[in-house]
Amino acid sequence: MFSQEPVILIVDDAASGVRVLSETVRGLGQVYFATDGPGALNTARQCRPDLVLLDIEMPDMDGYEVCAALKSDPEICDASVIFVTSHAQVENELRALRCGGVDFLHKPLNVLVARARIRAHLTLRNEAKRLANHDALTNLPNRLLLQDRANQALRQAIGTKGRVGMLLLDLDNFKSINDSVSHAVGDAVLLEVGRRLVKAGRVTDTISRNGGDEFIILMPDIRSLETVGSFAARLLSEMTVPFETPSGRYTLTASIGISLFPDDSADMDSLYRHAEAAMYQAKRDGRNRYGFFSSRIEDSIRARHRLDQHMRSALEQGVFEVFYQAKVNVLQRDIVGVEALIRWRDADGKRVQPSDFIPLAEETGLIIPIGRYVLLQACKDARVWRERGHEICVSVNISAVQFKEDDFLETVKNVLEITGAEARMLELEITEGVLARDVDKSRKTLAALKELGIRVAIDDFGIGYSSLAYLKQFPIDVLKIDRSFVQDMLTEKLDSAIIDAIIKLGQVLNLELVAEGVELPEQAAALRDKGCLVMQGYLYSRPAPFAQMSEMLENGPDIGEL
Ligand code: C2E
Ligand code: CA
Ligand code: CA
């Protein structure tokens, strides 16, 4: 709303006048210029000046007229106007002040004095703005500034497809203190509430007081709904710390309503109304709690919270399992590798699909210990298989969150050490998008993996980030053709053509190719004819537990007629 730097507009039709004035205000702010009245009004509408230095004698439109026009435009009428003239008549000066000017400077200027006066006006103007935008008691932003920040946050969120949250916090039993003790104590409590909120918030949040005992917190750029919920919970617990005042200790609670853009509100107005409605609901539900306006959001947060708790205990109790799916070379008619796939039966014995819990685990960071667990198990199993004489490579899926972790490489090395698995038996599957996000860092990590002797496959190739240029720069070993292309290749020309292109690309870059999701012998035959010999899919093997995969390794895969 107010940029730190004041904006100054200099209006003078004479070049010499402009020169002296800009010399005078040098370093005091951001300076704009105009050389006539209409130009001045135009520029003012764009730059929203805090201060206008306005020459009186100009052709067409004189300074008085410009000032009157400025003052009648609600968008720019707040600017402080200082007239500048070589005419010394008292009449001029009076007229200038009457039409809305705040001061009068005589030419030739005494630069030092003029500068000091301009600075004094800028200070006044700044103070006026602060007063207009802040609550007098707590000095927090008021509703006006909040509105401005909210609009800014909404615009930004539209651009970035992000989320904005509004939390309306209302104290539960403030009235009793204020009415029965004293207003001074009430004020002290409100001040302290403001302080605690500011301390709990992020720097980017706007903590504002809406009057009375109602505070509004604007959270731009929200990453996950959980953040908002846990922030609200933290605010509530901050409020329960007793308030020490000169007249004693008081215990308070608060109720918070939360609305979200764009999930349940489309603009500032509905954000506020919905936060308010949610706050009243929280009061009806028994106070000292927070609630979301949308029950759908509330339910989904609860469900995600439960899932998160279940995952944590699953991890502790070691109930995650690692299954394996074979990769088969159809010419050699042999299993050349296996992919490790996580499996989970929850407490009720129900199977939970990876696609139903991996995304949440990625958001909460739980994927890091889960991913480490899979890596560890896969390396242990690889070692056992090697001891039994099976020279196969075990692939492990690595999520973006793991790959980005600073100690990712350390973890991998550490797991190899603990398990005694050989690096060349390990392959990591990474999706395209992960590498594209931070090319330099990715290249370094991949180079370090290569150095260790670990293989890298690009998973789901073809559906993600499709700049092919990066392929050349990264030391990778394998392209895995995404299942979606294989699925439709027999009926859709385009999918078949994409597979052709991927195979060509792989051959030129000297990469191994693996087709995912092969379910039909016809798909396998077509892929083989196109030049992709390694396949993975239900046709050959469903993901299976270690024991079953071990049997398959002993007996060889069932390739059938091809
Ligand atoms: P993905 O890496 O593309 O894994 C292949 C998925 O395709 C597996 O699903 C597998 O069971 C399934 N699949 C294999 N052959 C066929 C087929 O012929 N037809 C069909 N329709 N599907 C087939 P799953 O096990 O449900 O895993 C889904 C995704 O979850 C995986 O996709 C991977 O992105 C992720 N995931 C699984 N395990 C892990 C893990 O340990 N760590 C991480 N970060 N992600 C994992
Ligand atoms: Ca995979
Ligand atoms: Ca895949």
Coordinates of C-alpha atoms and ligand atoms in Angstrom, one line a residue:
M1 CA 0.0 0.0 0.0
F2 CA 2.5 2.6 1.0
S3 CA 5.8 1.8 -0.6
Q4 CA 8.5 2.8 1.8
E5 CA 9.7 5.4 -0.6
P6 CA 7.6 8.5 -1.0
V7 CA 6.5 9.5 -4.5
I8 CA 7.1 13.1 -5.6
L9 CA 5.7 14.7 -8.7
I10 CA 7.4 17.8 -10.0
V11 CA 5.2 20.0 -12.3
D12 CA 6.9 22.9 -14.1
D13 CA 6.8 24.1 -17.7
A14 CA 10.3 25.6 -17.5
A15 CA 13.3 23.2 -17.9
S16 CA 15.3 25.3 -15.4
G17 CA 12.5 25.1 -12.8
V18 CA 12.4 21.3 -13.2
R19 CA 16.2 21.1 -12.8
V20 CA 16.3 23.1 -9.6
L21 CA 13.3 21.3 -8.0
S22 CA 14.8 17.8 -8.8
E23 CA 18.0 19.0 -7.3
T24 CA 16.1 20.0 -4.2
V25 CA 14.3 16.7 -3.7
R26 CA 17.2 14.5 -4.6
G27 CA 17.2 11.3 -2.5
L28 CA 13.9 12.1 -0.8
G29 CA 11.8 9.8 -2.9
Q30 CA 10.8 8.4 -6.2
V31 CA 10.5 11.4 -8.6
Y32 CA 8.1 11.9 -11.5
F33 CA 7.9 14.9 -13.8
A34 CA 5.3 16.8 -15.9
T35 CA 5.6 20.0 -17.9
D36 CA 1.9 21.0 -18.1
G37 CA -1.4 20.7 -16.3
P38 CA -3.0 17.8 -18.2
G39 CA 0.3 15.9 -18.2
A40 CA 0.5 16.4 -14.4
L41 CA -3.0 15.0 -13.8
N42 CA -2.3 12.0 -16.0
T43 CA 1.0 11.2 -14.3
A44 CA -0.5 11.7 -10.9
R45 CA -3.2 9.2 -11.6
Q46 CA -0.5 6.7 -12.5
C47 CA 2.1 7.4 -9.9
R48 CA -0.2 8.3 -7.0
P49 CA 2.1 11.0 -5.6
D50 CA 2.5 11.7 -1.9
L51 CA 3.7 15.2 -2.7
V52 CA 3.3 17.5 -5.7
L53 CA 5.6 20.4 -6.3
L54 CA 3.4 22.6 -8.5
D55 CA 4.4 25.7 -10.5
I56 CA 1.7 28.3 -10.7
E57 CA 2.5 30.0 -14.0
M58 CA 1.9 27.6 -16.8
P59 CA 0.2 28.1 -20.2
D60 CA -3.3 26.6 -20.8
M61 CA -3.9 25.3 -17.2
D62 CA -2.3 27.2 -14.3
G63 CA -1.3 25.7 -11.0
Y64 CA -4.5 26.6 -9.2
E65 CA -6.6 24.8 -11.8
V66 CA -4.3 21.7 -11.6
C67 CA -4.6 21.7 -7.8
A68 CA -8.4 22.0 -7.9
A69 CA -8.5 19.1 -10.4
L70 CA -6.2 17.0 -8.2
K71 CA -8.3 17.7 -5.1
S72 CA -11.6 16.7 -6.8
D73 CA -10.2 13.3 -7.9
P74 CA -10.8 10.9 -5.0
E75 CA -8.0 8.6 -6.2
I76 CA -5.3 11.3 -5.9
C77 CA -6.8 14.0 -3.6
D78 CA -4.6 12.9 -0.7
A79 CA -1.4 14.2 -2.2
S80 CA 0.1 17.2 -0.4
V81 CA 0.5 20.1 -2.9
I82 CA 3.2 22.6 -2.5
F83 CA 3.0 25.6 -4.8
V84 CA 6.2 27.0 -6.4
T85 CA 6.2 30.5 -7.8
S86 CA 8.3 33.6 -8.5
H87 CA 5.4 35.9 -7.7
A88 CA 5.6 37.1 -4.1
Q89 CA 2.1 38.6 -3.7
V90 CA 0.3 37.7 -0.6
E91 CA -2.9 37.3 -2.6
N92 CA -1.3 34.4 -4.6
E93 CA -0.2 32.7 -1.5
L94 CA -3.6 32.9 0.1
R95 CA -5.3 31.6 -3.1
A96 CA -2.9 28.7 -3.2
L97 CA -3.6 27.7 0.3
R98 CA -7.4 28.1 -0.2
C99 CA -7.5 25.8 -3.1
G100 CA -5.9 23.0 -1.1
G101 CA -2.1 23.6 -1.1
V102 CA -0.3 22.9 2.1
D103 CA 2.7 25.2 1.5
F104 CA 4.2 27.8 -0.7
L105 CA 7.8 28.1 -2.0
H106 CA 9.3 31.2 -3.6
K107 CA 11.6 31.2 -6.6
P108 CA 14.5 31.5 -6.6
L109 CA 14.5 28.7 -4.2
N110 CA 16.7 28.5 -1.1
V111 CA 17.5 24.8 -1.8
L112 CA 18.3 23.9 1.8
V113 CA 15.2 25.5 3.3
A114 CA 13.0 24.2 0.6
R115 CA 14.3 20.7 1.1
A116 CA 13.8 20.9 4.8
R117 CA 10.2 22.0 4.4
I118 CA 9.5 19.3 1.8
R119 CA 10.9 16.7 4.1
A120 CA 8.7 17.9 6.9
H121 CA 5.6 17.6 4.7
L122 CA 6.6 14.1 3.6
T123 CA 6.9 13.1 7.3
L124 CA 3.5 14.5 8.0
R125 CA 2.0 12.7 5.0
N126 CA 3.6 9.5 6.1
E127 CA 2.2 9.8 9.6
A128 CA -1.2 10.6 8.2
K129 CA -1.0 7.4 6.1
R130 CA 0.1 5.4 9.0
L131 CA -2.8 6.7 11.1
A132 CA -5.3 6.0 8.3
N133 CA -4.1 2.4 7.9
H134 CA -3.5 1.4 11.5
D135 CA -5.4 0.7 14.6
A136 CA -4.7 3.4 17.1
L137 CA -4.6 1.0 20.1
T138 CA -2.5 -1.9 18.9
N139 CA -0.8 -0.1 15.9
L140 CA -1.7 -3.2 13.9
P141 CA -3.0 -2.7 10.3
N142 CA -6.7 -1.8 10.3
R143 CA -9.4 -3.0 8.0
L144 CA -8.5 -0.5 5.3
L145 CA -4.9 -1.8 5.0
L146 CA -6.1 -5.4 5.4
Q147 CA -8.4 -4.9 2.4
D148 CA -5.5 -3.6 0.3
R149 CA -3.3 -6.4 1.3
A150 CA -6.0 -8.9 0.7
N151 CA -6.7 -7.6 -2.8
Q152 CA -3.0 -7.8 -3.5
A153 CA -2.8 -11.4 -2.1
L154 CA -5.8 -12.5 -4.2
R155 CA -4.3 -11.0 -7.4
Q156 CA -1.1 -12.9 -6.7
A157 CA -2.9 -16.1 -5.9
I158 CA -4.8 -15.9 -9.2
G159 CA -1.5 -15.6 -11.0
T160 CA 0.2 -18.4 -9.1
K161 CA -2.9 -20.6 -8.7
G162 CA -2.2 -20.3 -5.0
R163 CA -4.4 -20.1 -1.9
V164 CA -5.2 -17.3 0.4
G165 CA -6.6 -17.9 3.9
M166 CA -8.4 -15.5 6.2
L167 CA -8.7 -16.3 9.9
L168 CA -11.1 -14.3 12.0
L169 CA -10.2 -14.5 15.7
D170 CA -12.7 -13.3 18.3
L171 CA -12.0 -13.5 22.0
D172 CA -14.5 -15.6 23.9
N173 CA -14.9 -13.8 27.2
F174 CA -13.3 -10.4 26.6
K175 CA -16.5 -8.5 27.3
S176 CA -16.5 -9.5 30.9
I177 CA -13.1 -8.2 31.6
N178 CA -13.7 -5.0 29.7
D179 CA -17.1 -4.3 31.4
S180 CA -16.4 -5.5 34.8
V181 CA -12.8 -4.7 35.4
S182 CA -11.8 -1.6 33.4
H183 CA -11.3 -0.4 29.8
A184 CA -7.6 0.2 30.6
V185 CA -7.1 -3.5 31.5
G186 CA -9.2 -4.4 28.4
D187 CA -6.8 -2.3 26.3
A188 CA -3.8 -3.9 27.9
V189 CA -5.2 -7.4 27.0
L190 CA -5.9 -6.4 23.4
L191 CA -2.4 -5.1 23.0
E192 CA -1.0 -8.3 24.3
V193 CA -3.3 -10.4 22.1
G194 CA -1.9 -8.4 19.1
R195 CA 1.6 -9.0 20.2
R196 CA 1.1 -12.7 20.5
L197 CA -0.6 -13.0 17.1
V198 CA 2.3 -11.1 15.5
K199 CA 4.8 -13.3 17.2
A200 CA 3.0 -16.5 16.0
G201 CA 2.5 -15.3 12.4
R202 CA 4.8 -15.4 9.5
V203 CA 6.3 -12.2 8.2
T204 CA 4.1 -12.4 5.1
D205 CA 0.9 -12.6 7.1
T206 CA -1.1 -9.5 7.8
I207 CA -2.3 -9.4 11.4
S208 CA -4.9 -6.8 11.7
R209 CA -7.4 -5.6 14.3
N210 CA -10.9 -5.2 13.0
G211 CA -12.1 -3.2 16.1
G212 CA -13.4 -4.5 19.4
D213 CA -11.9 -7.9 20.3
E214 CA -11.9 -9.1 16.7
F215 CA -8.6 -9.8 14.9
I216 CA -8.2 -10.8 11.3
I217 CA -5.2 -12.7 10.0
L218 CA -4.5 -12.8 6.3
M219 CA -2.3 -15.6 5.1
P220 CA -1.2 -15.2 1.5
D221 CA 0.5 -18.1 -0.3
I222 CA -0.8 -21.1 1.6
R223 CA 1.0 -24.3 0.8
S224 CA -1.2 -26.9 2.5
L225 CA -4.5 -26.8 4.4
E226 CA -2.8 -28.5 7.3
T227 CA -0.6 -25.4 7.7
V228 CA -3.7 -23.2 8.3
G229 CA -5.3 -25.7 10.7
S230 CA -2.1 -26.1 12.8
F231 CA -1.6 -22.3 12.8
A232 CA -5.1 -21.7 14.1
A233 CA -4.5 -24.3 16.8
R234 CA -1.3 -22.6 17.8
L235 CA -3.0 -19.3 18.0
L236 CA -5.7 -20.8 20.3
S237 CA -3.0 -22.2 22.6
E238 CA -1.2 -18.9 22.6
M239 CA -4.4 -17.3 23.8
T240 CA -4.7 -19.6 26.8
V241 CA -1.5 -18.4 28.4
P242 CA -2.8 -16.1 31.2
F243 CA -2.7 -12.4 30.6
E244 CA -0.7 -10.5 33.2
T245 CA -2.1 -7.0 33.8
P246 CA -1.5 -4.5 36.6
S247 CA -4.8 -5.4 38.1
G248 CA -4.3 -9.2 37.9
R249 CA -4.1 -12.3 35.8
Y250 CA -6.8 -13.1 33.3
T251 CA -7.4 -16.2 31.4
L252 CA -9.0 -16.0 28.0
T253 CA -9.9 -18.2 25.1
A254 CA -10.7 -17.4 21.5
S255 CA -12.7 -18.7 18.6
I256 CA -11.4 -18.7 15.1
G257 CA -13.2 -19.0 11.7
I258 CA -11.3 -19.7 8.6
S259 CA -12.2 -19.1 5.0
L260 CA -10.1 -19.9 1.9
F261 CA -9.6 -18.5 -1.5
P262 CA -10.4 -19.9 -4.0
D263 CA -11.8 -23.0 -2.2
D264 CA -14.8 -21.4 -0.6
S265 CA -14.5 -17.7 -1.3
A266 CA -14.1 -15.8 -4.6
D267 CA -13.2 -12.3 -3.2
M268 CA -12.3 -10.3 -0.2
D269 CA -15.9 -9.7 0.7
S270 CA -16.9 -13.4 0.8
L271 CA -13.6 -14.3 2.5
Y272 CA -14.6 -12.0 5.4
R273 CA -18.2 -13.1 5.5
H274 CA -17.3 -16.8 5.4
A275 CA -14.6 -16.4 8.1
E276 CA -17.1 -14.6 10.2
A277 CA -19.8 -17.3 9.7
A278 CA -17.2 -20.0 10.6
M279 CA -16.2 -18.1 13.7
Y280 CA -19.8 -17.9 14.9
Q281 CA -20.1 -21.6 14.2
A282 CA -17.0 -22.2 16.4
K283 CA -18.6 -20.2 19.2
R284 CA -21.8 -22.3 18.9
D285 CA -19.7 -25.5 18.9
G286 CA -18.5 -24.5 22.4
R287 CA -15.8 -21.8 21.8
N288 CA -12.0 -22.1 22.2
R289 CA -11.8 -23.8 18.9
Y290 CA -11.3 -23.1 15.2
G291 CA -13.5 -24.1 12.3
F292 CA -13.3 -23.9 8.5
F293 CA -16.2 -22.3 6.6
S294 CA -16.4 -25.3 4.3
S295 CA -17.3 -28.5 5.9
R296 CA -15.9 -30.3 2.9
I297 CA -12.5 -28.8 3.6
E298 CA -12.9 -29.6 7.3
D299 CA -13.7 -33.2 6.5
S300 CA -10.9 -33.6 4.1
I301 CA -8.4 -32.1 6.6
R302 CA -9.7 -34.5 9.3
A303 CA -9.4 -37.5 6.9
R304 CA -5.9 -36.4 5.9
H305 CA -5.0 -36.0 9.5
R306 CA -6.2 -39.5 10.3
L307 CA -4.4 -40.9 7.3
D308 CA -1.2 -39.1 8.4
Q309 CA -1.6 -40.6 11.9
H310 CA -2.1 -44.1 10.5
M311 CA 0.9 -43.8 8.3
R312 CA 3.1 -42.7 11.2
S313 CA 2.0 -45.7 13.3
A314 CA 2.3 -48.0 10.3
L315 CA 5.9 -46.8 10.0
E316 CA 6.6 -47.3 13.7
Q317 CA 5.0 -50.8 13.7
G318 CA 6.7 -51.8 10.5
V319 CA 3.5 -52.7 8.7
F320 CA 4.5 -51.2 5.3
E321 CA 5.6 -54.0 2.9
V322 CA 7.7 -54.0 -0.2
F323 CA 6.4 -55.9 -3.2
Y324 CA 8.3 -56.6 -6.4
Q325 CA 7.2 -56.6 -10.0
A326 CA 9.5 -58.3 -12.6
K327 CA 11.0 -56.6 -15.6
V328 CA 11.3 -59.1 -18.3
N329 CA 13.6 -59.2 -21.4
V330 CA 11.4 -60.9 -23.9
L331 CA 14.3 -62.0 -26.2
Q332 CA 16.4 -63.4 -23.4
R333 CA 13.1 -64.7 -21.8
D334 CA 14.5 -63.7 -18.5
I335 CA 13.9 -61.4 -15.5
V336 CA 16.4 -58.6 -15.8
G337 CA 15.2 -56.6 -12.9
V338 CA 12.4 -55.9 -10.4
E339 CA 10.7 -52.7 -9.2
A340 CA 10.0 -52.3 -5.6
L341 CA 6.5 -51.1 -4.9
I342 CA 5.2 -50.2 -1.5
R343 CA 2.2 -51.9 -0.1
W344 CA 0.1 -51.1 3.0
R345 CA -2.8 -52.8 4.7
D346 CA -4.3 -50.4 7.3
A347 CA -5.4 -51.5 10.8
D348 CA -8.7 -52.9 9.4
G349 CA -6.8 -55.0 7.0
K350 CA -7.9 -52.8 4.1
R351 CA -5.4 -52.4 1.2
V352 CA -4.5 -48.7 0.8
Q353 CA -3.2 -47.8 -2.7
P354 CA 0.1 -46.0 -3.0
S355 CA -1.7 -43.3 -5.0
D356 CA -3.9 -42.7 -1.9
F357 CA -1.1 -42.2 0.6
I358 CA 2.1 -41.2 -1.2
P359 CA 0.9 -37.7 -2.2
L360 CA 0.0 -36.9 1.4
A361 CA 3.3 -38.4 2.7
E362 CA 5.1 -36.2 0.2
E363 CA 3.2 -33.1 1.5
T364 CA 3.9 -33.8 5.1
G365 CA 7.5 -35.0 4.6
L366 CA 6.7 -38.5 5.9
I367 CA 7.8 -39.8 2.5
I368 CA 11.4 -39.4 3.7
P369 CA 11.3 -42.1 6.4
I370 CA 8.9 -44.2 4.3
G371 CA 11.2 -43.9 1.2
R372 CA 14.2 -44.8 3.3
Y373 CA 12.4 -47.8 4.6
V374 CA 11.6 -49.0 1.0
L375 CA 15.2 -48.4 0.0
L376 CA 16.5 -50.3 2.9
Q377 CA 14.2 -53.3 2.4
A378 CA 14.9 -53.3 -1.4
C379 CA 18.7 -53.4 -0.8
K380 CA 18.4 -56.1 1.8
D381 CA 16.3 -58.2 -0.6
A382 CA 18.7 -57.5 -3.5
R383 CA 21.6 -58.7 -1.4
V384 CA 19.7 -62.0 -0.6
W385 CA 18.9 -62.6 -4.2
R386 CA 22.5 -62.0 -5.3
E387 CA 23.7 -64.5 -2.7
R388 CA 21.3 -67.0 -4.3
G389 CA 22.9 -66.3 -7.6
H390 CA 20.3 -63.9 -9.1
E391 CA 22.1 -61.0 -10.8
I392 CA 19.2 -58.7 -11.0
C393 CA 18.8 -55.0 -10.5
V394 CA 16.3 -53.7 -8.0
S395 CA 14.5 -50.4 -8.8
V396 CA 13.3 -48.1 -6.1
N397 CA 10.9 -45.2 -6.7
I398 CA 12.3 -41.9 -5.4
S399 CA 9.8 -39.1 -4.9
A400 CA 10.7 -35.4 -5.6
V401 CA 10.8 -34.7 -1.9
Q402 CA 13.4 -37.3 -1.2
F403 CA 15.5 -36.4 -4.2
K404 CA 15.6 -32.8 -3.1
E405 CA 16.6 -33.5 0.5
D406 CA 20.1 -32.3 1.3
D407 CA 21.2 -35.7 2.8
F408 CA 19.6 -37.8 0.0
L409 CA 22.9 -39.0 -1.2
E410 CA 24.1 -39.7 2.3
T411 CA 21.0 -41.8 2.9
V412 CA 21.6 -43.9 -0.2
K413 CA 25.2 -44.5 0.6
N414 CA 24.3 -45.3 4.2
V415 CA 21.7 -47.8 3.1
L416 CA 24.2 -49.5 0.7
E417 CA 26.7 -49.8 3.6
I418 CA 24.3 -51.2 6.1
T419 CA 22.8 -53.8 3.8
G420 CA 26.0 -54.7 1.9
A421 CA 24.1 -54.4 -1.4
E422 CA 26.2 -53.5 -4.4
A423 CA 25.6 -50.1 -6.0
R424 CA 25.2 -51.7 -9.5
M425 CA 22.3 -53.7 -8.2
L426 CA 20.4 -50.6 -7.4
E427 CA 18.4 -48.5 -9.8
L428 CA 16.5 -45.3 -8.8
E429 CA 13.4 -44.3 -10.6
I430 CA 12.8 -40.6 -10.8
T431 CA 10.1 -38.7 -12.8
E432 CA 11.0 -36.1 -15.4
G433 CA 9.5 -33.2 -13.5
V434 CA 11.8 -33.8 -10.5
L435 CA 14.9 -33.3 -12.6
A436 CA 13.6 -30.3 -14.5
R437 CA 12.8 -28.3 -11.4
D438 CA 16.4 -27.6 -10.4
V439 CA 18.5 -28.6 -13.3
D440 CA 21.9 -27.8 -11.8
K441 CA 21.3 -29.5 -8.5
S442 CA 19.8 -32.5 -10.3
R443 CA 22.8 -32.8 -12.5
K444 CA 25.1 -32.8 -9.5
T445 CA 23.0 -35.4 -7.6
L446 CA 22.8 -37.7 -10.7
A447 CA 26.6 -37.3 -11.3
A448 CA 27.2 -38.4 -7.7
L449 CA 24.9 -41.4 -8.1
K450 CA 26.7 -42.4 -11.3
E451 CA 30.0 -42.0 -9.4
L452 CA 28.7 -44.5 -6.8
G453 CA 27.7 -46.9 -9.6
I454 CA 23.9 -46.6 -9.1
R455 CA 21.7 -46.7 -12.1
V456 CA 19.0 -44.0 -12.8
A457 CA 15.8 -44.5 -14.7
I458 CA 13.4 -41.8 -15.8
D459 CA 9.9 -43.0 -14.7
D460 CA 6.6 -42.3 -16.5
F461 CA 8.6 -40.9 -19.4
G462 CA 6.6 -38.9 -22.0
I463 CA 3.8 -37.5 -19.8
G464 CA 5.6 -34.9 -17.7
Y465 CA 8.0 -32.1 -18.5
S466 CA 8.6 -32.5 -22.1
S467 CA 11.7 -30.5 -22.9
L468 CA 14.0 -33.2 -24.3
A469 CA 17.1 -31.0 -24.1
Y470 CA 17.7 -32.0 -20.5
L471 CA 18.0 -35.7 -21.3
K472 CA 21.3 -35.0 -23.0
Q473 CA 22.7 -33.2 -20.0
F474 CA 21.8 -35.8 -17.4
P475 CA 23.7 -39.1 -16.9
I476 CA 20.8 -41.5 -17.0
D477 CA 20.5 -45.1 -17.9
V478 CA 16.9 -46.0 -18.6
L479 CA 13.7 -44.5 -20.0
K480 CA 10.5 -46.1 -18.8
I481 CA 7.8 -45.6 -21.3
D482 CA 4.7 -44.6 -19.4
R483 CA 1.8 -47.0 -19.0
S484 CA -0.7 -44.7 -20.6
F485 CA 1.0 -45.0 -24.0
V486 CA 1.2 -48.7 -23.8
Q487 CA -2.4 -49.1 -22.8
D488 CA -3.7 -47.4 -25.9
M489 CA -1.0 -48.2 -28.4
L490 CA -3.0 -50.8 -30.2
T491 CA -5.9 -48.6 -30.9
E492 CA -4.5 -45.0 -30.9
K493 CA -2.1 -44.1 -33.7
L494 CA -0.8 -41.2 -31.7
D495 CA 0.2 -43.3 -28.7
S496 CA 1.9 -45.8 -31.0
A497 CA 3.7 -42.9 -32.6
I498 CA 4.8 -41.5 -29.3
I499 CA 6.2 -44.9 -28.3
D500 CA 8.1 -44.9 -31.7
A501 CA 9.6 -41.5 -30.9
I502 CA 10.6 -42.5 -27.4
I503 CA 12.3 -45.7 -28.6
K504 CA 14.2 -43.7 -31.3
L505 CA 15.2 -41.2 -28.7
G506 CA 16.4 -43.9 -26.3
Q507 CA 18.4 -45.6 -29.1
V508 CA 20.1 -42.3 -30.2
L509 CA 21.0 -41.5 -26.6
N510 CA 22.0 -45.1 -25.9
L511 CA 19.5 -45.6 -23.1
E512 CA 17.9 -48.8 -22.1
L513 CA 14.1 -48.9 -22.6
V514 CA 11.4 -50.4 -20.4
A515 CA 7.7 -50.5 -21.3
E516 CA 5.4 -50.2 -18.3
G517 CA 1.9 -51.6 -17.9
V518 CA 2.1 -54.4 -20.5
E519 CA -1.1 -56.4 -20.1
L520 CA -1.6 -58.0 -23.5
P521 CA 0.5 -60.3 -25.7
E522 CA -0.3 -58.1 -28.6
Q523 CA 1.2 -55.1 -26.8
A524 CA 4.3 -57.1 -26.0
A525 CA 4.7 -58.2 -29.6
A526 CA 4.2 -54.7 -31.0
L527 CA 6.7 -53.2 -28.5
R528 CA 9.2 -55.9 -29.4
D529 CA 8.8 -55.2 -33.1
K530 CA 9.4 -51.5 -32.4
G531 CA 12.6 -52.3 -30.6
C532 CA 11.7 -52.2 -26.9
L533 CA 12.7 -55.5 -25.4
V534 CA 12.2 -55.1 -21.6
M535 CA 8.7 -55.1 -20.3
Q536 CA 6.9 -54.8 -17.1
G537 CA 3.3 -55.5 -16.5
Y538 CA 0.5 -57.8 -15.4
L539 CA 1.1 -59.9 -18.5
Y540 CA 4.3 -61.2 -16.8
S541 CA 4.0 -60.5 -13.2
R542 CA 1.8 -58.7 -10.7
P543 CA 3.6 -57.0 -7.9
A544 CA 4.3 -59.8 -5.4
P545 CA 5.8 -60.3 -2.0
F546 CA 9.5 -61.2 -1.6
A547 CA 8.9 -65.0 -1.3
Q548 CA 6.8 -65.1 -4.4
M549 CA 9.2 -63.1 -6.4
S550 CA 12.0 -65.3 -5.2
E551 CA 10.1 -68.3 -6.6
M552 CA 9.7 -66.6 -9.9
L553 CA 13.4 -65.9 -10.0
E554 CA 14.1 -69.6 -9.4
N555 CA 11.6 -70.8 -12.0
G556 CA 11.9 -68.1 -14.6
P557 CA 9.1 -66.0 -15.9
D558 CA 6.2 -67.3 -17.9
I559 CA 6.7 -65.5 -21.2
G560 CA 4.3 -67.6 -23.3
E561 CA 4.3 -67.6 -27.1
L562 CA 5.5 -64.3 -28.5
Ligands
C2E1 P1 4.9 -46.3 -10.9 O1 6.3 -46.0 -10.4 O2 4.6 -45.9 -12.3 O3 4.6 -47.9 -10.7 C1 4.0 -48.7 -11.5 C2 2.6 -48.9 -11.1 O4 1.9 -49.5 -12.2 C3 2.4 -49.7 -9.9 O5 1.2 -49.3 -9.2 C4 2.1 -51.1 -10.5 O6 1.4 -52.0 -9.7 C5 1.3 -50.7 -11.7 N1 1.3 -51.7 -12.8 C6 2.3 -52.5 -13.1 N2 1.9 -53.2 -14.2 C7 0.7 -52.9 -14.5 C8 -0.2 -53.3 -15.6 O7 0.1 -54.1 -16.4 N3 -1.4 -52.6 -15.6 C9 -1.8 -51.7 -14.7 N4 -3.0 -51.1 -14.8 N5 -0.9 -51.3 -13.7 C10 0.3 -51.9 -13.7 P2 1.3 -49.0 -7.7 O8 2.1 -50.1 -7.0 O9 -0.1 -48.8 -7.2 O10 2.1 -47.7 -7.5 C11 1.5 -46.5 -8.0 C12 2.6 -45.4 -7.9 O11 2.9 -45.1 -6.6 C13 3.9 -45.8 -8.6 O12 3.8 -45.6 -9.9 C14 4.8 -44.9 -7.9 O13 4.8 -43.6 -8.5 C15 4.3 -44.8 -6.5 N6 5.0 -45.6 -5.6 C16 4.8 -47.0 -5.3 N7 5.7 -47.4 -4.4 C17 6.5 -46.3 -4.1 C18 7.6 -46.1 -3.2 O14 8.1 -47.0 -2.6 N8 8.1 -44.8 -3.2 C19 7.6 -43.8 -3.9 N9 8.1 -42.6 -3.8 N10 6.6 -44.0 -4.7 C20 6.0 -45.2 -4.8
CA2 CA 8.2 -46.6 -11.0
CA3 CA 6.0 -45.6 -13.8

